[in-house]
C-alpha cells in the first residue's frame, strides 16, 4: 500500500511538471486593436439585416470566395478561398541552396484566406446595422506545414470590400 502512495505521488509530480504556463501577454489587447476595429467595421443605414447579409454574401462570391457557413439569426457569414502563395525570392533561395548542395528547402505553396462577416444592430442608430469583416490567412509550404497564420491588416483590402458592399446594399435595397 505504501508503494502505491509513492507511485501516485511520483505520477502527480510528473504530470504537474509537464504543465505549461500561458504567455504573459495572452489576455492583453494589442495597441492597434481600436484602429483595426475601425478599419474592419462600417455602419449601414438599412433596417433589413438579411439584405445586408445577402449583399455581403454576393460581394464575397464576386471576390472569389466560397461561402462556408451562414447563420442569419446570428448575423454571421464565413467564407474562404485558396490561392497561390509562391514567392519568387523563396524560389530563388531554394534553387541557390540546392546548387550549393544544401538539400531540399521548402517554400510557401498556398494560402487559405478565411473571411468572417458579422452584422450587429447599431446601438446608436435604430435604423442601421454595424458590419464587421475580418480577413485571415494561413500559409502552408510545400511540405504541408503552416508557415504563417495572421489577420490581414491591409487597409486597401477592407476599403475594397466595404466599397463593394455599399454598392451591393444599394442594389439590394433597389431590388436590382
Steps between C-alpha positions, in 0.01 A plus 500: 500500500790731578651437156171598340508836681854568377407407145196727518707793633766444233237495225334814637833682509583378150171625361526843665859534383383472140238772535563813296429853608322742268702788356489823700343696214221248439214726605653835411328707233727613218569872479355510148178314582282814489648603165455146368136496610435833328662372180298177513159656582245717320151626577221432250171683512260217433222348704536155342786291636428213260550733202832617648613140548382411149697793358806383695466149358473640146812715545702212643397275212590775251845515664546125440416367845299186568238542770574255781224585744214746544296559811245773442361490854845576640601729214809299403645397164830316456675446170837381373715461193834340424754690292859455389758624752823439311758771546770551237760588764435171680528307174831669419627421849397135466674470163816662637496269801455196276790610274723542804407149610281608790222257426126538490364836614127539538333812363154649548258331263146613580301716733147458621324828563205490738246778541259557785220747429286595800206739531364654818213742560639846568460623858521865391269489199192276502475514119832339427746219546869485573686261271846364578720291274826332593734340249746241627747284314683176562805439281630145452825390341578222255527253789153585629625690805341826611753782456274797577165555666399862524219751480536706186522870586517660156278809490452467123352152541239618749428820303442293184270259683291773664476706179364197318272422793359856497416467131350156555286622792370781279417253222328265748290790634398600147423134413740516203 
